[in-house]
Amino acid sequence: MATKKTQIQNDAPEQSAENTEVVESKIYKCPSCGNFLHYDPETKKLKCDYCDTVEELEPVAPAQEQIYHVGSENGFIPWQGVKAIRCRSCGAVTMLSAYETAVKCPFCNASNIVETNEIAGLKPNAVLPFAISKEQEHTYFMKWLKSKHLAPFTLKKEAKKQDSQGIYIPVFTFDSQCNGVYTIRYGQHYTVTVGSGKNRRTETRTRWYVDTGVISNFFNDIQVEASKSITQSNLSKMGGFDTDNSLEYHNQFISGYSAERYDKGLDESWAEAYTIMEDIIKRMIISRYNADVIDYVNMNNTYSGTTYKYVLVPIWVFNYKYRKKEYGCIGNGRTGKIIGKYPKSPFKITAIVLAVGAAVALIVWLYIKYFM
Ligand SMILES: [Zn+2]
Ligand SMILES: [Zn+2]
């Protein structure tokens, strides 16, 4: 442990970062039994797994928005008081608080993991702590599985003892004021009756309009995933995160969990947020018109007063095997909402096909008997 600590200090490029480490590398040990304390979402305190002793958290202020400009990332400070673990199976790099040891990769369950000298990357400035405990998330998982009528009976039985891993994933959020002008060309359909006699028919035609206007909108916390393991579409399927409630980053919240290092930089994430916002503005403009068809929308938007947060958000990851195939689900650590894949029972599918077939056969038989 001594060598690891030396390593961290050697990596520290400047005085201020070392000071940060002294504050943050507090060892979260139980005062009664010496075991590690982990952040407990139910009590919102640090709790010992072995003797249930709870310790108060250090007080933390709400997260502050940071002013964004291209290259802001250069001002980030290194993430201290954590160590990096690389998974040789899936390649994920996750952080643990410096005094914990990992036995398997939180993303894929592989035990083929190594502690690496890779730097932990840049320190998040915000964290949205877990609000749903492992036990509570398991209840959501069982409910979700229960609602999947095609899932095999045996799986539901096995899932009772299914374990999950709590991981914080990196997300950048952006606030920005958008002001713009636009020109739109849109069409409205109308029908006319043409021809005469046998050739009399209706045809659809389009009347075209051009309009210009101004638009403005304030965007609050547009979320862009910066993770290697979670896609943007999964982020929105999970329902997003209440990043407005995030707190100033503190290592105490990742005690007992792991955290993924970000894989996508701040400027790249801003470029994605920009695309998302431009798309929203375009839809806002289109919704002003009773258009059946859009020819073009030309926009000239400026974004000002842009701020960001680099925030860790909590998810629960379930990995399980069923008949040698791997399945994965993730749960929103704030709301419990589960998304993911599950095996479908060939037996149940066959039964449904047979039942539908039998119903069709019965209808045909009745029809022939009574109507033919
Ligand atoms: Zn204890
Ligand atoms: Zn892995």
Short mmCIF file of C-alpha atoms and ligand atoms in Angstrom, two decimals:
data_model
loop_
_atom_site.label_atom_id
_atom_site.label_comp_id
_atom_site.label_asym_id
_atom_site.label_seq_id
_atom_site.Cartn_x
_atom_site.Cartn_y
_atom_site.Cartn_z
CA MET A 1 0.00 0.00 0.00
CA ALA A 2 2.91 2.31 0.77
CA THR A 3 4.27 1.97 -2.77
CA LYS A 4 0.90 2.74 -4.29
CA LYS A 5 0.62 5.89 -2.30
CA THR A 6 4.10 6.95 -3.40
CA GLN A 7 3.03 6.39 -6.97
CA ILE A 8 0.05 8.65 -6.61
CA GLN A 9 2.23 11.37 -5.15
CA ASN A 10 4.78 10.99 -7.95
CA ASP A 11 2.04 11.46 -10.49
CA ALA A 12 0.82 14.60 -8.79
CA PRO A 13 2.01 17.41 -11.01
CA GLU A 14 1.55 20.34 -8.69
CA GLN A 15 1.26 21.41 -5.12
CA SER A 16 -2.47 22.10 -5.15
CA ALA A 17 -3.24 18.59 -6.35
CA GLU A 18 -1.24 17.08 -3.48
CA ASN A 19 -3.19 19.15 -1.00
CA THR A 20 -6.40 17.89 -2.53
CA GLU A 21 -5.21 14.34 -2.05
CA VAL A 22 -4.49 14.84 1.64
CA VAL A 23 -8.08 15.98 2.14
CA GLU A 24 -9.63 13.29 -0.02
CA SER A 25 -7.64 10.18 0.81
CA LYS A 26 -9.18 9.88 4.25
CA ILE A 27 -9.51 6.16 4.92
CA TYR A 28 -13.10 5.20 5.37
CA LYS A 29 -12.60 2.65 8.14
CA CYS A 30 -15.12 1.56 10.71
CA PRO A 31 -14.22 2.98 14.16
CA SER A 32 -15.65 -0.15 15.84
CA CYS A 33 -14.33 -3.09 13.81
CA GLY A 34 -11.83 -1.65 11.32
CA ASN A 35 -13.65 -2.81 8.19
CA PHE A 36 -14.36 -0.48 5.28
CA LEU A 37 -17.28 1.86 5.32
CA HIS A 38 -19.36 2.31 2.22
CA TYR A 39 -21.79 5.02 1.20
CA ASP A 40 -25.27 3.84 2.18
CA PRO A 41 -28.08 5.35 0.05
CA GLU A 42 -30.78 4.52 2.63
CA THR A 43 -29.25 6.37 5.59
CA LYS A 44 -27.20 8.78 3.42
CA LYS A 45 -24.28 7.97 5.69
CA LEU A 46 -21.14 5.85 5.63
CA LYS A 47 -21.99 2.40 6.89
CA CYS A 48 -20.00 -0.67 7.94
CA ASP A 49 -21.12 -3.91 6.27
CA TYR A 50 -20.04 -6.03 9.20
CA CYS A 51 -21.25 -4.30 12.32
CA ASP A 52 -23.74 -1.74 10.92
CA THR A 53 -21.90 1.19 12.51
CA VAL A 54 -22.75 4.43 10.72
CA GLU A 55 -20.59 7.53 10.37
CA GLU A 56 -21.69 10.98 9.29
CA LEU A 57 -20.60 12.22 5.87
CA GLU A 58 -18.44 15.25 5.53
CA PRO A 59 -20.77 18.09 4.59
CA VAL A 60 -20.82 18.84 0.87
CA ALA A 61 -22.29 21.82 -0.98
CA PRO A 62 -24.50 21.58 -4.10
CA ALA A 63 -22.47 21.28 -7.30
CA GLN A 64 -21.48 24.52 -9.01
CA GLU A 65 -21.83 25.15 -12.72
CA GLN A 66 -18.44 25.77 -14.38
CA ILE A 67 -17.99 28.29 -17.16
CA TYR A 68 -17.39 26.54 -20.46
CA HIS A 69 -15.08 27.61 -23.25
CA VAL A 70 -13.15 25.46 -25.71
CA GLY A 71 -10.15 24.06 -23.87
CA SER A 72 -11.71 24.35 -20.37
CA GLU A 73 -10.57 20.81 -19.81
CA ASN A 74 -6.96 21.98 -19.54
CA GLY A 75 -7.89 23.57 -16.24
CA PHE A 76 -9.08 20.28 -14.72
CA ILE A 77 -7.13 18.87 -11.82
CA PRO A 78 -6.06 15.20 -11.58
CA TRP A 79 -8.31 12.80 -9.73
CA GLN A 80 -6.53 11.86 -6.51
CA GLY A 81 -7.24 9.36 -3.75
CA VAL A 82 -8.48 6.73 -6.21
CA LYS A 83 -6.81 3.93 -8.10
CA ALA A 84 -7.39 2.65 -11.61
CA ILE A 85 -8.37 -0.94 -12.47
CA ARG A 86 -8.32 -2.17 -16.06
CA CYS A 87 -10.43 -5.10 -17.20
CA ARG A 88 -8.62 -7.33 -19.69
CA SER A 89 -11.91 -8.74 -20.96
CA CYS A 90 -13.94 -5.65 -21.80
CA GLY A 91 -11.29 -2.94 -21.53
CA ALA A 92 -13.21 -0.81 -19.02
CA VAL A 93 -11.09 1.35 -16.75
CA THR A 94 -12.75 1.96 -13.41
CA MET A 95 -11.71 3.80 -10.27
CA LEU A 96 -11.91 2.55 -6.75
CA SER A 97 -11.23 4.50 -3.62
CA ALA A 98 -7.50 4.01 -3.05
CA TYR A 99 -7.84 1.58 -0.17
CA GLU A 100 -10.26 -0.88 -1.67
CA THR A 101 -9.43 -3.93 -3.74
CA ALA A 102 -11.46 -5.21 -6.64
CA VAL A 103 -11.95 -8.88 -7.45
CA LYS A 104 -13.92 -8.51 -10.64
CA CYS A 105 -14.82 -6.03 -13.32
CA PRO A 106 -18.02 -4.21 -12.36
CA PHE A 107 -19.15 -4.05 -16.01
CA CYS A 108 -18.62 -7.61 -17.23
CA ASN A 109 -17.95 -9.65 -14.08
CA ALA A 110 -14.60 -10.91 -15.44
CA SER A 111 -11.99 -11.58 -12.80
CA ASN A 112 -9.27 -10.88 -15.35
CA ILE A 113 -8.47 -7.44 -13.97
CA VAL A 114 -5.24 -5.62 -13.23
CA GLU A 115 -4.39 -2.57 -11.24
CA THR A 116 -2.82 -0.14 -13.65
CA ASN A 117 -0.54 2.84 -13.40
CA GLU A 118 -2.80 4.69 -15.78
CA ILE A 119 -3.79 7.97 -14.34
CA ALA A 120 -7.26 8.23 -12.99
CA GLY A 121 -7.89 11.08 -15.39
CA LEU A 122 -9.49 14.32 -14.40
CA LYS A 123 -11.40 14.88 -11.26
CA PRO A 124 -15.19 15.13 -11.58
CA ASN A 125 -16.60 18.34 -10.14
CA ALA A 126 -19.97 16.86 -9.24
CA VAL A 127 -21.54 13.63 -8.07
CA LEU A 128 -25.12 12.45 -7.91
CA PRO A 129 -25.02 9.92 -5.06
CA PHE A 130 -26.85 6.59 -5.16
CA ALA A 131 -30.43 6.96 -3.92
CA ILE A 132 -31.37 3.29 -4.46
CA SER A 133 -29.55 0.62 -2.45
CA LYS A 134 -28.46 -2.74 -3.83
CA GLU A 135 -31.40 -4.46 -2.10
CA GLN A 136 -33.93 -1.93 -3.41
CA GLU A 137 -32.53 -2.23 -6.95
CA HIS A 138 -32.86 -6.00 -6.73
CA THR A 139 -36.58 -5.56 -6.05
CA TYR A 140 -36.86 -3.38 -9.19
CA PHE A 141 -34.93 -6.03 -11.13
CA MET A 142 -37.30 -8.83 -10.00
CA LYS A 143 -40.37 -6.72 -10.85
CA TRP A 144 -38.93 -5.95 -14.28
CA LEU A 145 -38.23 -9.62 -14.95
CA LYS A 146 -41.68 -10.58 -13.74
CA SER A 147 -43.20 -8.22 -16.31
CA LYS A 148 -41.34 -10.07 -19.10
CA HIS A 149 -43.82 -12.82 -19.86
CA LEU A 150 -41.49 -14.63 -22.23
CA ALA A 151 -38.63 -14.94 -19.71
CA PRO A 152 -38.08 -18.58 -18.70
CA PHE A 153 -39.46 -19.71 -15.30
CA THR A 154 -36.06 -21.06 -14.27
CA LEU A 155 -34.44 -17.68 -14.88
CA LYS A 156 -36.90 -15.92 -12.61
CA LYS A 157 -36.08 -18.46 -9.94
CA GLU A 158 -32.34 -18.01 -10.38
CA ALA A 159 -32.60 -14.23 -10.50
CA LYS A 160 -33.56 -14.20 -6.83
CA LYS A 161 -29.88 -14.58 -5.95
CA GLN A 162 -28.61 -12.31 -8.71
CA ASP A 163 -25.86 -9.92 -7.58
CA SER A 164 -25.26 -6.43 -8.99
CA GLN A 165 -22.46 -3.90 -8.97
CA GLY A 166 -22.85 -0.21 -8.22
CA ILE A 167 -20.94 2.00 -10.64
CA TYR A 168 -20.75 5.74 -11.16
CA ILE A 169 -20.57 6.67 -14.81
CA PRO A 170 -19.27 9.99 -16.18
CA VAL A 171 -21.70 12.46 -17.73
CA PHE A 172 -21.18 16.04 -18.85
CA THR A 173 -24.14 18.38 -18.44
CA PHE A 174 -24.44 21.71 -20.23
CA ASP A 175 -26.54 24.82 -19.64
CA SER A 176 -26.77 27.30 -22.47
CA GLN A 177 -28.85 30.24 -23.68
CA CYS A 178 -29.73 29.88 -27.35
CA ASN A 179 -30.86 32.85 -29.47
CA GLY A 180 -31.42 32.53 -33.17
CA VAL A 181 -33.08 33.56 -36.39
CA TYR A 182 -34.45 31.17 -38.98
CA THR A 183 -36.03 30.79 -42.38
CA ILE A 184 -38.42 27.92 -42.99
CA ARG A 185 -40.07 26.65 -46.17
CA TYR A 186 -42.97 24.36 -45.49
CA GLY A 187 -45.92 22.93 -47.30
CA GLN A 188 -49.60 22.28 -46.54
CA HIS A 189 -51.55 19.66 -48.43
CA TYR A 190 -54.94 20.27 -49.99
CA THR A 191 -57.08 18.18 -52.32
CA VAL A 192 -58.68 19.13 -55.59
CA THR A 193 -61.13 17.33 -57.79
CA VAL A 194 -59.97 16.99 -61.36
CA GLY A 195 -61.22 15.45 -64.57
CA SER A 196 -64.77 14.65 -65.45
CA GLY A 197 -67.02 11.73 -66.02
CA LYS A 198 -65.16 8.43 -65.56
CA ASN A 199 -61.88 10.29 -65.02
CA ARG A 200 -63.19 12.37 -62.15
CA ARG A 201 -60.84 11.97 -59.18
CA THR A 202 -59.23 13.82 -56.27
CA GLU A 203 -55.57 14.74 -56.18
CA THR A 204 -53.41 15.92 -53.30
CA ARG A 205 -51.43 19.07 -53.90
CA THR A 206 -49.09 21.15 -51.77
CA ARG A 207 -49.19 24.88 -51.15
CA TRP A 208 -45.72 26.21 -50.18
CA TYR A 209 -44.91 28.98 -47.71
CA VAL A 210 -41.71 30.71 -46.64
CA ASP A 211 -41.44 32.38 -43.25
CA THR A 212 -38.74 33.85 -41.03
CA GLY A 213 -38.68 34.30 -37.30
CA VAL A 214 -36.66 34.53 -34.12
CA ILE A 215 -36.34 31.88 -31.45
CA SER A 216 -34.75 31.63 -28.04
CA ASN A 217 -34.54 28.92 -25.45
CA PHE A 218 -32.62 28.27 -22.24
CA PHE A 219 -31.25 24.74 -21.96
CA ASN A 220 -30.73 23.33 -18.48
CA ASP A 221 -28.49 20.29 -17.92
CA ILE A 222 -28.38 18.71 -21.35
CA GLN A 223 -26.81 15.35 -20.49
CA VAL A 224 -24.09 13.75 -22.60
CA GLU A 225 -22.65 10.40 -21.56
CA ALA A 226 -18.85 10.36 -21.49
CA SER A 227 -18.65 6.65 -20.73
CA LYS A 228 -17.13 3.83 -22.71
CA SER A 229 -19.74 1.41 -21.46
CA ILE A 230 -23.08 3.25 -21.58
CA THR A 231 -24.51 4.63 -24.81
CA GLN A 232 -26.37 7.92 -25.16
CA SER A 233 -29.54 6.03 -26.05
CA ASN A 234 -29.30 3.88 -22.90
CA LEU A 235 -28.81 7.05 -20.89
CA SER A 236 -32.12 8.41 -22.15
CA LYS A 237 -33.91 5.03 -21.93
CA MET A 238 -32.97 4.97 -18.25
CA GLY A 239 -34.93 8.21 -17.98
CA GLY A 240 -31.91 10.47 -17.51
CA PHE A 241 -30.68 11.68 -14.15
CA ASP A 242 -31.72 14.54 -11.85
CA THR A 243 -28.33 16.19 -12.23
CA ASP A 244 -29.80 19.42 -10.83
CA ASN A 245 -29.49 17.74 -7.44
CA SER A 246 -25.84 16.81 -7.79
CA LEU A 247 -23.34 17.69 -5.11
CA GLU A 248 -19.78 18.90 -5.18
CA TYR A 249 -17.59 15.88 -5.90
CA HIS A 250 -16.21 14.04 -2.87
CA ASN A 251 -14.54 10.59 -2.75
CA GLN A 252 -16.74 9.55 0.19
CA PHE A 253 -19.62 8.91 -2.24
CA ILE A 254 -17.68 6.33 -4.25
CA SER A 255 -16.58 4.41 -1.16
CA GLY A 256 -17.87 0.86 -1.74
CA TYR A 257 -18.58 1.46 -5.46
CA SER A 258 -16.47 1.95 -8.52
CA ALA A 259 -16.43 4.86 -10.91
CA GLU A 260 -15.69 4.85 -14.59
CA ARG A 261 -13.09 7.20 -15.98
CA TYR A 262 -14.46 9.36 -18.76
CA ASP A 263 -13.74 8.26 -22.26
CA LYS A 264 -14.95 11.31 -24.12
CA GLY A 265 -13.50 14.75 -23.50
CA LEU A 266 -15.32 17.94 -22.56
CA ASP A 267 -15.05 19.58 -26.00
CA GLU A 268 -16.24 16.43 -27.77
CA SER A 269 -19.16 16.20 -25.33
CA TRP A 270 -20.02 19.86 -25.94
CA ALA A 271 -20.13 19.12 -29.69
CA GLU A 272 -22.70 16.39 -28.97
CA ALA A 273 -24.73 18.64 -26.66
CA TYR A 274 -24.70 21.27 -29.44
CA THR A 275 -26.16 18.77 -31.91
CA ILE A 276 -28.84 17.75 -29.39
CA MET A 277 -29.80 21.41 -28.76
CA GLU A 278 -29.84 22.34 -32.47
CA ASP A 279 -32.17 19.43 -33.02
CA ILE A 280 -34.49 20.55 -30.21
CA ILE A 281 -34.54 24.14 -31.57
CA LYS A 282 -35.39 22.84 -35.04
CA ARG A 283 -38.31 20.84 -33.66
CA MET A 284 -39.48 23.90 -31.69
CA ILE A 285 -39.51 25.95 -34.91
CA ILE A 286 -41.35 23.29 -36.89
CA SER A 287 -43.97 22.94 -34.15
CA ARG A 288 -44.94 26.61 -34.72
CA TYR A 289 -46.33 25.77 -38.15
CA ASN A 290 -49.18 23.61 -39.23
CA ALA A 291 -46.94 21.94 -41.81
CA ASP A 292 -47.53 18.69 -43.63
CA VAL A 293 -44.08 18.72 -45.15
CA ILE A 294 -40.86 20.63 -44.49
CA ASP A 295 -38.60 21.65 -47.34
CA TYR A 296 -35.88 23.26 -45.23
CA VAL A 297 -35.20 25.05 -41.95
CA ASN A 298 -32.17 27.33 -42.05
CA MET A 299 -31.09 28.38 -38.57
CA ASN A 300 -28.49 30.78 -37.34
CA ASN A 301 -28.24 30.22 -33.59
CA THR A 302 -25.78 31.54 -31.05
CA TYR A 303 -25.18 29.89 -27.70
CA SER A 304 -24.04 32.05 -24.81
CA GLY A 305 -23.39 31.81 -21.08
CA THR A 306 -22.58 28.13 -21.49
CA THR A 307 -21.71 26.25 -18.31
CA TYR A 308 -21.04 22.60 -17.60
CA LYS A 309 -20.76 20.04 -14.85
CA TYR A 310 -18.63 16.91 -15.04
CA VAL A 311 -20.79 14.67 -12.91
CA LEU A 312 -20.73 11.04 -11.85
CA VAL A 313 -24.18 9.43 -11.98
CA PRO A 314 -25.08 6.11 -10.32
CA ILE A 315 -26.11 2.89 -12.06
CA TRP A 316 -26.52 -0.72 -10.97
CA VAL A 317 -25.18 -3.33 -13.37
CA PHE A 318 -26.60 -6.86 -13.49
CA ASN A 319 -24.70 -9.49 -15.47
CA TYR A 320 -25.98 -12.99 -15.77
CA LYS A 321 -25.57 -16.11 -17.83
CA TYR A 322 -28.43 -18.19 -19.07
CA ARG A 323 -27.66 -21.36 -21.06
CA LYS A 324 -24.11 -20.14 -21.70
CA LYS A 325 -25.25 -16.82 -23.14
CA GLU A 326 -24.48 -13.53 -21.39
CA TYR A 327 -27.19 -11.00 -20.62
CA GLY A 328 -26.88 -7.59 -19.07
CA CYS A 329 -29.24 -5.13 -17.47
CA ILE A 330 -28.64 -1.74 -15.96
CA GLY A 331 -30.67 0.10 -13.39
CA ASN A 332 -30.90 3.82 -12.71
CA GLY A 333 -29.33 4.34 -9.27
CA ARG A 334 -31.64 7.33 -8.65
CA THR A 335 -35.00 5.93 -9.73
CA GLY A 336 -34.47 2.16 -9.92
CA LYS A 337 -35.64 1.98 -13.54
CA ILE A 338 -34.25 -1.12 -15.29
CA ILE A 339 -33.39 -1.54 -18.95
CA GLY A 340 -31.72 -4.45 -20.67
CA LYS A 341 -31.88 -7.82 -22.33
CA TYR A 342 -33.35 -11.08 -21.15
CA PRO A 343 -33.58 -14.57 -22.63
CA LYS A 344 -36.87 -15.66 -24.12
CA SER A 345 -38.08 -19.12 -23.32
CA PRO A 346 -38.34 -21.36 -26.43
CA PHE A 347 -40.94 -23.37 -24.52
CA LYS A 348 -43.15 -20.31 -23.92
CA ILE A 349 -42.76 -19.11 -27.51
CA THR A 350 -43.73 -22.57 -28.82
CA ALA A 351 -46.68 -22.63 -26.46
CA ILE A 352 -47.89 -19.22 -27.73
CA VAL A 353 -47.45 -20.24 -31.38
CA LEU A 354 -49.40 -23.45 -30.73
CA ALA A 355 -52.13 -21.58 -28.83
CA VAL A 356 -52.51 -19.00 -31.62
CA GLY A 357 -52.50 -21.81 -34.21
CA ALA A 358 -55.18 -23.71 -32.29
CA ALA A 359 -57.35 -20.59 -31.97
CA VAL A 360 -57.10 -19.92 -35.72
CA ALA A 361 -57.92 -23.58 -36.49
CA LEU A 362 -60.95 -23.39 -34.18
CA ILE A 363 -62.26 -20.23 -35.86
CA VAL A 364 -61.82 -21.78 -39.32
CA TRP A 365 -63.57 -24.96 -38.21
CA LEU A 366 -66.50 -23.00 -36.70
CA TYR A 367 -66.77 -20.88 -39.83
CA ILE A 368 -66.86 -23.91 -42.10
CA LYS A 369 -69.36 -25.66 -39.87
CA TYR A 370 -71.87 -22.83 -39.50
CA PHE A 371 -71.46 -20.60 -42.53
CA MET A 372 -70.54 -22.80 -45.45
ZN ZN B 1 -17.73 -2.15 11.64
ZN ZN B 2 -14.90 -5.98 -17.90
#
